[in-house]
PDB file of C-alpha atoms in Angstrom:
ATOM      1  CA  UNK A 159      13.483 -16.553 -32.251  1.00  0.00           C
ATOM      2  CA  UNK A 160      13.074 -14.146 -29.329  1.00  0.00           C
ATOM      3  CA  UNK A 161      16.002 -12.315 -28.870  1.00  0.00           C
ATOM      4  CA  UNK A 162      18.001 -12.511 -24.684  1.00  0.00           C
ATOM      5  CA  UNK A 163      16.978  -9.625 -22.629  1.00  0.00           C
ATOM      6  CA  UNK A 164      20.122  -6.894 -21.949  1.00  0.00           C
ATOM      7  CA  UNK A 165      22.712  -7.903 -19.625  1.00  0.00           C
ATOM      8  CA  UNK A 166      21.543  -5.257 -17.310  1.00  0.00           C
ATOM      9  CA  UNK A 167      18.199  -7.065 -16.730  1.00  0.00           C
ATOM     10  CA  UNK A 168      19.669 -10.524 -16.402  1.00  0.00           C
ATOM     11  CA  UNK A 169      21.497  -9.495 -13.488  1.00  0.00           C
ATOM     12  CA  UNK A 170      18.820  -7.629 -11.876  1.00  0.00           C
ATOM     13  CA  UNK A 171      16.283 -10.878 -12.718  1.00  0.00           C
ATOM     14  CA  UNK A 172      18.782 -12.160 -10.641  1.00  0.00           C
ATOM     15  CA  UNK A 173      19.227 -10.177  -7.808  1.00  0.00           C
ATOM     16  CA  UNK A 174      15.115  -9.530  -7.996  1.00  0.00           C
ATOM     17  CA  UNK A 175      14.434 -13.593  -7.433  1.00  0.00           C
ATOM     18  CA  UNK A 176      17.280 -13.782  -4.522  1.00  0.00           C
ATOM     19  CA  UNK A 177      15.306 -11.301  -2.999  1.00  0.00           C
ATOM     20  CA  UNK A 178      12.207 -12.038  -3.574  1.00  0.00           C
ATOM     21  CA  UNK A 179      12.739 -16.019  -2.580  1.00  0.00           C
ATOM     22  CA  UNK A 180      13.673 -14.338   1.064  1.00  0.00           C
ATOM     23  CA  UNK A 181      17.507 -15.955   0.119  1.00  0.00           C
ATOM     24  CA  UNK A 182      18.584 -12.251   0.753  1.00  0.00           C
ATOM     25  CA  UNK A 183      16.731 -11.224   3.635  1.00  0.00           C
ATOM     26  CA  UNK A 184      16.180  -7.400   4.126  1.00  0.00           C
ATOM     27  CA  UNK A 185      19.672  -5.806   5.217  1.00  0.00           C
ATOM     28  CA  UNK A 186      21.550  -8.331   3.703  1.00  0.00           C
ATOM     29  CA  UNK A 187      25.074  -7.444   1.633  1.00  0.00           C
ATOM     30  CA  UNK A 188      24.532  -8.065  -2.001  1.00  0.00           C
ATOM     31  CA  UNK A 189      28.135  -8.765  -3.832  1.00  0.00           C
ATOM     32  CA  UNK A 190      29.854  -5.872  -5.131  1.00  0.00           C
ATOM     33  CA  UNK A 191      29.905  -4.692  -8.895  1.00  0.00           C
ATOM     34  CA  UNK A 192      33.346  -6.209  -9.465  1.00  0.00           C
ATOM     35  CA  UNK A 193      31.805  -9.852  -8.405  1.00  0.00           C
ATOM     36  CA  UNK A 194      28.806  -9.497 -10.493  1.00  0.00           C
ATOM     37  CA  UNK A 195      30.569  -8.212 -13.619  1.00  0.00           C
ATOM     38  CA  UNK A 196      32.798 -11.494 -13.195  1.00  0.00           C
ATOM     39  CA  UNK A 197      30.243 -13.976 -12.653  1.00  0.00           C
ATOM     40  CA  UNK A 198      28.147 -12.463 -15.309  1.00  0.00           C
ATOM     41  CA  UNK A 199      31.135 -12.122 -17.993  1.00  0.00           C
ATOM     42  CA  UNK A 200      30.309  -7.712 -18.213  1.00  0.00           C
ATOM     43  CA  UNK A 201      31.680  -4.390 -17.509  1.00  0.00           C
ATOM     44  CA  UNK A 202      31.245  -2.809 -14.055  1.00  0.00           C
ATOM     45  CA  UNK A 203      29.396  -0.389 -15.998  1.00  0.00           C
ATOM     46  CA  UNK A 204      26.434  -2.922 -16.688  1.00  0.00           C
ATOM     47  CA  UNK A 205      26.513  -4.003 -13.384  1.00  0.00           C
ATOM     48  CA  UNK A 206      26.068  -0.834 -11.768  1.00  0.00           C
ATOM     49  CA  UNK A 207      23.050   0.008 -13.946  1.00  0.00           C
ATOM     50  CA  UNK A 208      21.566  -3.089 -12.704  1.00  0.00           C
ATOM     51  CA  UNK A 209      22.617  -1.952  -9.325  1.00  0.00           C
ATOM     52  CA  UNK A 210      21.440   1.432 -10.149  1.00  0.00           C
ATOM     53  CA  UNK A 211      17.970   0.987 -10.988  1.00  0.00           C
ATOM     54  CA  UNK A 212      16.902  -1.987  -8.155  1.00  0.00           C
ATOM     55  CA  UNK A 213      18.268   1.251  -5.561  1.00  0.00           C
ATOM     56  CA  UNK A 214      16.063   3.702  -7.461  1.00  0.00           C
ATOM     57  CA  UNK A 215      12.657   1.155  -7.704  1.00  0.00           C
ATOM     58  CA  UNK A 216      13.716   0.645  -3.801  1.00  0.00           C
ATOM     59  CA  UNK A 217      14.769  -2.514  -3.516  1.00  0.00           C
ATOM     60  CA  UNK A 218      18.425  -1.876  -2.783  1.00  0.00           C
ATOM     61  CA  UNK A 219      20.320   0.513  -0.644  1.00  0.00           C
ATOM     62  CA  UNK A 220      23.677   2.040  -0.914  1.00  0.00           C
ATOM     63  CA  UNK A 221      26.176   2.567   1.944  1.00  0.00           C
ATOM     64  CA  UNK A 222      28.603   4.483   1.357  1.00  0.00           C
ATOM     65  CA  UNK A 223      32.024   2.526   2.333  1.00  0.00           C
ATOM     66  CA  UNK A 224      29.965   0.007   3.041  1.00  0.00           C
ATOM     67  CA  UNK A 225      28.127  -1.938   0.180  1.00  0.00           C
ATOM     68  CA  UNK A 226      24.637  -2.070  -0.822  1.00  0.00           C
ATOM     69  CA  UNK A 227      21.772  -4.035   0.477  1.00  0.00           C
ATOM     70  CA  UNK A 228      18.504  -5.218   0.924  1.00  0.00           C
ATOM     71  CA  UNK A 229      16.410  -3.031   1.817  1.00  0.00           C
ATOM     72  CA  UNK A 230      13.448  -3.475   4.127  1.00  0.00           C
ATOM     73  CA  UNK A 231      10.658  -3.092   2.174  1.00  0.00           C
ATOM     74  CA  UNK A 232       7.757  -2.572   4.371  1.00  0.00           C
ATOM     75  CA  UNK A 233       4.077  -1.840   3.001  1.00  0.00           C
ATOM     76  CA  UNK A 234       4.162   1.654   1.244  1.00  0.00           C
ATOM     77  CA  UNK A 235       1.293   3.797   0.251  1.00  0.00           C
ATOM     78  CA  UNK A 236       1.390   7.456  -1.184  1.00  0.00           C
ATOM     79  CA  UNK A 237       0.167   9.949   1.105  1.00  0.00           C
ATOM     80  CA  UNK A 238      -0.675  12.501  -1.687  1.00  0.00           C
ATOM     81  CA  UNK A 239      -2.405   9.695  -4.453  1.00  0.00           C
ATOM     82  CA  UNK A 240      -4.912   7.198  -3.350  1.00  0.00           C
ATOM     83  CA  UNK A 241      -3.999   3.866  -5.104  1.00  0.00           C
ATOM     84  CA  UNK A 242      -5.421   0.562  -4.916  1.00  0.00           C
ATOM     85  CA  UNK A 243      -4.104  -1.778  -1.985  1.00  0.00           C
ATOM     86  CA  UNK A 244      -4.221  -4.501  -4.088  1.00  0.00           C
ATOM     87  CA  UNK A 245      -2.279  -3.294  -7.121  1.00  0.00           C
ATOM     88  CA  UNK A 246       0.237  -1.580  -4.513  1.00  0.00           C
ATOM     89  CA  UNK A 247       0.923  -5.335  -3.096  1.00  0.00           C
ATOM     90  CA  UNK A 248       1.231  -6.846  -5.846  1.00  0.00           C
ATOM     91  CA  UNK A 249       3.287  -4.458  -7.736  1.00  0.00           C
ATOM     92  CA  UNK A 250       5.916  -5.165  -4.828  1.00  0.00           C
ATOM     93  CA  UNK A 251       5.672  -8.629  -6.020  1.00  0.00           C
ATOM     94  CA  UNK A 252       3.341 -10.018  -3.547  1.00  0.00           C
ATOM     95  CA  UNK A 253       0.505 -11.953  -2.976  1.00  0.00           C
ATOM     96  CA  UNK A 254      -2.519  -9.845  -2.104  1.00  0.00           C
ATOM     97  CA  UNK A 255      -5.747 -10.964  -0.364  1.00  0.00           C
ATOM     98  CA  UNK A 256      -8.213  -9.655   2.133  1.00  0.00           C
ATOM     99  CA  UNK A 257     -10.534 -10.715   4.640  1.00  0.00           C
ATOM    100  CA  UNK A 258     -14.151  -9.180   4.202  1.00  0.00           C
ATOM    101  CA  UNK A 259     -15.584  -8.444   8.078  1.00  0.00           C
ATOM    102  CA  UNK A 260     -18.977  -6.355   7.857  1.00  0.00           C
ATOM    103  CA  UNK A 261     -20.889  -5.094   4.479  1.00  0.00           C
ATOM    104  CA  UNK A 262     -23.548  -3.200   5.518  1.00  0.00           C
ATOM    105  CA  UNK A 263     -26.200  -0.531   5.954  1.00  0.00           C
ATOM    106  CA  UNK A 264     -25.924   1.140   8.655  1.00  0.00           C
ATOM    107  CA  UNK A 265     -27.283   4.431  10.393  1.00  0.00           C
ATOM    108  CA  UNK A 266     -24.502   7.514  10.822  1.00  0.00           C
ATOM    109  CA  UNK A 267     -23.492   7.841  14.584  1.00  0.00           C
ATOM    110  CA  UNK A 268     -22.082  11.631  15.555  1.00  0.00           C
ATOM    111  CA  UNK A 269     -18.462  10.469  14.164  1.00  0.00           C
ATOM    112  CA  UNK A 270     -19.725   9.253  11.039  1.00  0.00           C
ATOM    113  CA  UNK A 271     -22.321  11.839  10.068  1.00  0.00           C
ATOM    114  CA  UNK A 272     -19.896  14.559  10.462  1.00  0.00           C
ATOM    115  CA  UNK A 273     -17.123  13.631   8.682  1.00  0.00           C
ATOM    116  CA  UNK A 274     -19.610  12.164   5.994  1.00  0.00           C
ATOM    117  CA  UNK A 275     -21.139  15.544   5.501  1.00  0.00           C
ATOM    118  CA  UNK A 276     -24.681  13.652   6.192  1.00  0.00           C
ATOM    119  CA  UNK A 277     -27.702  13.958   9.077  1.00  0.00           C
ATOM    120  CA  UNK A 278     -27.187  12.027  12.398  1.00  0.00           C
ATOM    121  CA  UNK A 279     -29.040   8.762  11.408  1.00  0.00           C
ATOM    122  CA  UNK A 280     -28.995   8.645   7.323  1.00  0.00           C
ATOM    123  CA  UNK A 281     -28.357   5.396   5.954  1.00  0.00           C
ATOM    124  CA  UNK A 282     -24.957   4.728   4.765  1.00  0.00           C
ATOM    125  CA  UNK A 283     -23.402   2.027   3.671  1.00  0.00           C
ATOM    126  CA  UNK A 284     -20.492   0.614   6.043  1.00  0.00           C
ATOM    127  CA  UNK A 285     -17.517  -1.826   5.184  1.00  0.00           C
ATOM    128  CA  UNK A 286     -14.534  -3.235   7.304  1.00  0.00           C
ATOM    129  CA  UNK A 287     -12.062  -5.771   5.640  1.00  0.00           C
ATOM    130  CA  UNK A 288      -8.663  -6.563   6.556  1.00  0.00           C
ATOM    131  CA  UNK A 289      -6.138  -6.636   3.668  1.00  0.00           C
ATOM    132  CA  UNK A 290      -3.178  -8.590   3.554  1.00  0.00           C
ATOM    133  CA  UNK A 291       0.104  -8.767   2.091  1.00  0.00           C
ATOM    134  CA  UNK A 292       1.848 -12.537   1.370  1.00  0.00           C
ATOM    135  CA  UNK A 293      -1.140 -13.653   4.047  1.00  0.00           C
ATOM    136  CA  UNK A 294       0.228 -10.984   6.606  1.00  0.00           C
ATOM    137  CA  UNK A 295      -2.385  -8.015   7.729  1.00  0.00           C
ATOM    138  CA  UNK A 296      -1.466  -4.888   6.720  1.00  0.00           C
ATOM    139  CA  UNK A 297      -4.376  -2.590   7.030  1.00  0.00           C
ATOM    140  CA  UNK A 298      -7.510  -2.883   8.882  1.00  0.00           C
ATOM    141  CA  UNK A 299     -10.282  -0.662   6.532  1.00  0.00           C
ATOM    142  CA  UNK A 300     -13.242   0.572   8.184  1.00  0.00           C
ATOM    143  CA  UNK A 301     -15.199   2.884   5.403  1.00  0.00           C
ATOM    144  CA  UNK A 302     -18.560   4.250   5.180  1.00  0.00           C
ATOM    145  CA  UNK A 303     -19.853   5.949   1.969  1.00  0.00           C
ATOM    146  CA  UNK A 304     -22.687   7.470   0.569  1.00  0.00           C
ATOM    147  CA  UNK A 305     -25.074   5.412  -0.813  1.00  0.00           C
ATOM    148  CA  UNK A 306     -26.609   8.628  -2.674  1.00  0.00           C
ATOM    149  CA  UNK A 307     -23.042   8.899  -4.937  1.00  0.00           C
ATOM    150  CA  UNK A 308     -22.401   5.030  -4.909  1.00  0.00           C
ATOM    151  CA  UNK A 309     -25.619   3.156  -4.301  1.00  0.00           C
ATOM    152  CA  UNK A 310     -24.359  -0.325  -5.414  1.00  0.00           C
ATOM    153  CA  UNK A 311     -21.310  -0.361  -3.114  1.00  0.00           C
ATOM    154  CA  UNK A 312     -22.570  -3.385  -1.140  1.00  0.00           C
ATOM    155  CA  UNK A 313     -23.613  -5.563  -3.866  1.00  0.00           C
ATOM    156  CA  UNK A 314     -19.753  -5.573  -4.735  1.00  0.00           C
ATOM    157  CA  UNK A 315     -17.612  -9.073  -4.076  1.00  0.00           C
ATOM    158  CA  UNK A 316     -14.881  -7.500  -2.454  1.00  0.00           C
ATOM    159  CA  UNK A 317     -12.695 -10.648  -2.545  1.00  0.00           C
ATOM    160  CA  UNK A 318     -12.080  -9.173  -6.583  1.00  0.00           C
ATOM    161  CA  UNK A 319     -12.412  -5.608  -6.118  1.00  0.00           C
ATOM    162  CA  UNK A 320     -11.275  -3.525  -3.433  1.00  0.00           C
ATOM    163  CA  UNK A 321     -13.491   0.032  -2.671  1.00  0.00           C
ATOM    164  CA  UNK A 322     -11.187   1.720  -3.740  1.00  0.00           C
ATOM    165  CA  UNK A 323     -11.427   0.236  -6.821  1.00  0.00           C
ATOM    166  CA  UNK A 324     -15.253   0.069  -6.578  1.00  0.00           C
ATOM    167  CA  UNK A 325     -15.330   4.253  -5.747  1.00  0.00           C
ATOM    168  CA  UNK A 326     -12.959   5.178  -8.744  1.00  0.00           C
ATOM    169  CA  UNK A 327     -14.889   3.468 -11.027  1.00  0.00           C
ATOM    170  CA  UNK A 328     -18.107   5.018 -10.025  1.00  0.00           C
ATOM    171  CA  UNK A 329     -17.470   8.393  -8.465  1.00  0.00           C
ATOM    172  CA  UNK A 330     -13.605   9.829 -10.124  1.00  0.00           C
ATOM    173  CA  UNK A 331     -11.864  11.027  -6.807  1.00  0.00           C
ATOM    174  CA  UNK A 332     -10.705  14.501  -7.633  1.00  0.00           C
ATOM    175  CA  UNK A 333      -9.844  15.431  -4.359  1.00  0.00           C
ATOM    176  CA  UNK A 334      -9.131  14.201  -1.209  1.00  0.00           C
ATOM    177  CA  UNK A 335      -7.727  14.579   2.628  1.00  0.00           C
ATOM    178  CA  UNK A 336      -5.828  12.418   5.110  1.00  0.00           C
ATOM    179  CA  UNK A 337      -5.020  13.036   8.675  1.00  0.00           C
ATOM    180  CA  UNK A 338      -1.867  11.038  10.121  1.00  0.00           C
ATOM    181  CA  UNK A 339      -1.348   9.669  13.415  1.00  0.00           C
ATOM    182  CA  UNK A 340       0.410   7.619  15.863  1.00  0.00           C
ATOM    183  CA  UNK A 341      -2.289   5.507  17.904  1.00  0.00           C
ATOM    184  CA  UNK A 342      -2.266   2.725  19.790  1.00  0.00           C
ATOM    185  CA  UNK A 343      -5.393   0.263  19.239  1.00  0.00           C
ATOM    186  CA  UNK A 344      -7.565  -1.479  21.420  1.00  0.00           C
ATOM    187  CA  UNK A 345      -7.691  -5.378  21.954  1.00  0.00           C
ATOM    188  CA  UNK A 346      -9.969  -6.312  19.134  1.00  0.00           C
ATOM    189  CA  UNK A 347      -8.470  -4.127  16.110  1.00  0.00           C
ATOM    190  CA  UNK A 348      -5.346  -5.972  17.458  1.00  0.00           C
ATOM    191  CA  UNK A 349      -6.276  -9.387  16.938  1.00  0.00           C
ATOM    192  CA  UNK A 350      -7.822  -8.642  13.648  1.00  0.00           C
ATOM    193  CA  UNK A 351      -4.426  -7.504  12.671  1.00  0.00           C
ATOM    194  CA  UNK A 352      -2.517 -10.083  14.318  1.00  0.00           C
ATOM    195  CA  UNK A 353      -0.512  -7.829  16.284  1.00  0.00           C
ATOM    196  CA  UNK A 354       0.523  -7.186  20.159  1.00  0.00           C
ATOM    197  CA  UNK A 355      -2.572  -3.887  21.522  1.00  0.00           C
ATOM    198  CA  UNK A 356       1.736  -2.774  23.055  1.00  0.00           C
ATOM    199  CA  UNK A 357       2.775  -1.861  19.703  1.00  0.00           C
ATOM    200  CA  UNK A 358       2.263   1.433  17.897  1.00  0.00           C
ATOM    201  CA  UNK A 359       0.018   1.979  14.519  1.00  0.00           C
ATOM    202  CA  UNK A 360      -0.046   4.360  12.101  1.00  0.00           C
ATOM    203  CA  UNK A 361      -3.765   5.533  11.635  1.00  0.00           C
ATOM    204  CA  UNK A 362      -5.151   7.592   8.890  1.00  0.00           C
ATOM    205  CA  UNK A 363      -8.702   9.524   8.430  1.00  0.00           C
ATOM    206  CA  UNK A 364      -9.092   9.528   4.742  1.00  0.00           C
ATOM    207  CA  UNK A 365     -11.947  12.027   2.635  1.00  0.00           C
ATOM    208  CA  UNK A 366     -12.604  11.525  -0.568  1.00  0.00           C
ATOM    209  CA  UNK A 367     -14.230  14.367  -3.091  1.00  0.00           C
ATOM    210  CA  UNK A 368     -15.472  13.784  -6.573  1.00  0.00           C
ATOM    211  CA  UNK A 369     -16.284  17.150  -7.575  1.00  0.00           C
ATOM    212  CA  UNK A 370     -18.462  18.715  -4.902  1.00  0.00           C
ATOM    213  CA  UNK A 371     -19.611  15.595  -3.767  1.00  0.00           C
ATOM    214  CA  UNK A 372     -18.058  14.036  -0.272  1.00  0.00           C
ATOM    215  CA  UNK A 373     -18.353  10.213  -1.498  1.00  0.00           C
ATOM    216  CA  UNK A 374     -16.407   8.432   1.204  1.00  0.00           C
ATOM    217  CA  UNK A 375     -14.528   8.361   4.836  1.00  0.00           C
ATOM    218  CA  UNK A 376     -12.428   5.669   5.608  1.00  0.00           C
ATOM    219  CA  UNK A 377     -10.392   4.800   8.802  1.00  0.00           C
ATOM    220  CA  UNK A 378      -7.054   3.295   8.248  1.00  0.00           C
ATOM    221  CA  UNK A 379      -5.192   1.116  10.865  1.00  0.00           C
ATOM    222  CA  UNK A 380      -1.593  -0.004   9.662  1.00  0.00           C
ATOM    223  CA  UNK A 381       0.118  -1.880  12.334  1.00  0.00           C
ATOM    224  CA  UNK A 382       3.517   0.449  12.711  1.00  0.00           C
ATOM    225  CA  UNK A 383       6.348  -2.032  11.645  1.00  0.00           C
ATOM    226  CA  UNK A 384       4.675  -3.448   8.494  1.00  0.00           C
ATOM    227  CA  UNK A 385       3.645  -0.157   6.918  1.00  0.00           C
ATOM    228  CA  UNK A 386       5.244   3.339   6.100  1.00  0.00           C
ATOM    229  CA  UNK A 387       3.456   6.321   3.896  1.00  0.00           C
ATOM    230  CA  UNK A 388       5.677   8.749   1.348  1.00  0.00           C
ATOM    231  CA  UNK A 389       4.756  11.840   0.597  1.00  0.00           C
ATOM    232  CA  UNK A 390       6.437  13.862  -2.520  1.00  0.00           C
ATOM    233  CA  UNK A 391       5.960  17.076  -3.916  1.00  0.00           C
ATOM    234  CA  UNK A 392       7.305  17.890  -7.326  1.00  0.00           C
ATOM    235  CA  UNK A 393       7.553  22.130  -7.694  1.00  0.00           C
ATOM    236  CA  UNK A 394       7.557  23.130 -11.356  1.00  0.00           C
ATOM    237  CA  UNK A 395       9.891  26.361 -12.055  1.00  0.00           C
ATOM    238  CA  UNK A 396       7.787  29.339 -11.563  1.00  0.00           C
TER     239      UNK A 396
END
């Protein structure tokens, strides 16, 4: 017979079920530790551990003197690492899907040639994809890839594999450059992201290298009210 999960995990599972089902929306105040301890027949220390772990995972936030509340878990990406957006979405317990708008070979214009380090008019691969979380657009990705390094890029089924996944498999990423700014978008972009064109967006320009080779240049647009970027730096003691 399988053993039951530890008591603190049972409390966590209950809390996560309430959050993920929408029963407890963002900013909802959860029951205090004392009540959870009584409801589950455990010590207050056990209830505290369950809550503390969910705070560390970003599901809950403590406000001294007020209580513990459900966080507004906007879609989030790291500014330091490059992750697969599908895995990020699923890691939050949400559903991922995408709309593949373009997958084509084009001649590099001035901007693409400069950003990708190729001659003007060079044949490059271009994809345009809307990434969705629980059906809601969270990112419009315009990506340009040097065919020299990823020749089979356009043969990918992008509904099954994200561009990031394809690039990492073909050319392990060693270096990345990010440029982030707040922008207003045109009507076409706003329509693709299903948002009001007057709302601000986060724009990220990302270039990725594998060794000395510049592999990809991407323009990533995120609705400002649905997305946040995170950066963390760990310093080792000297």
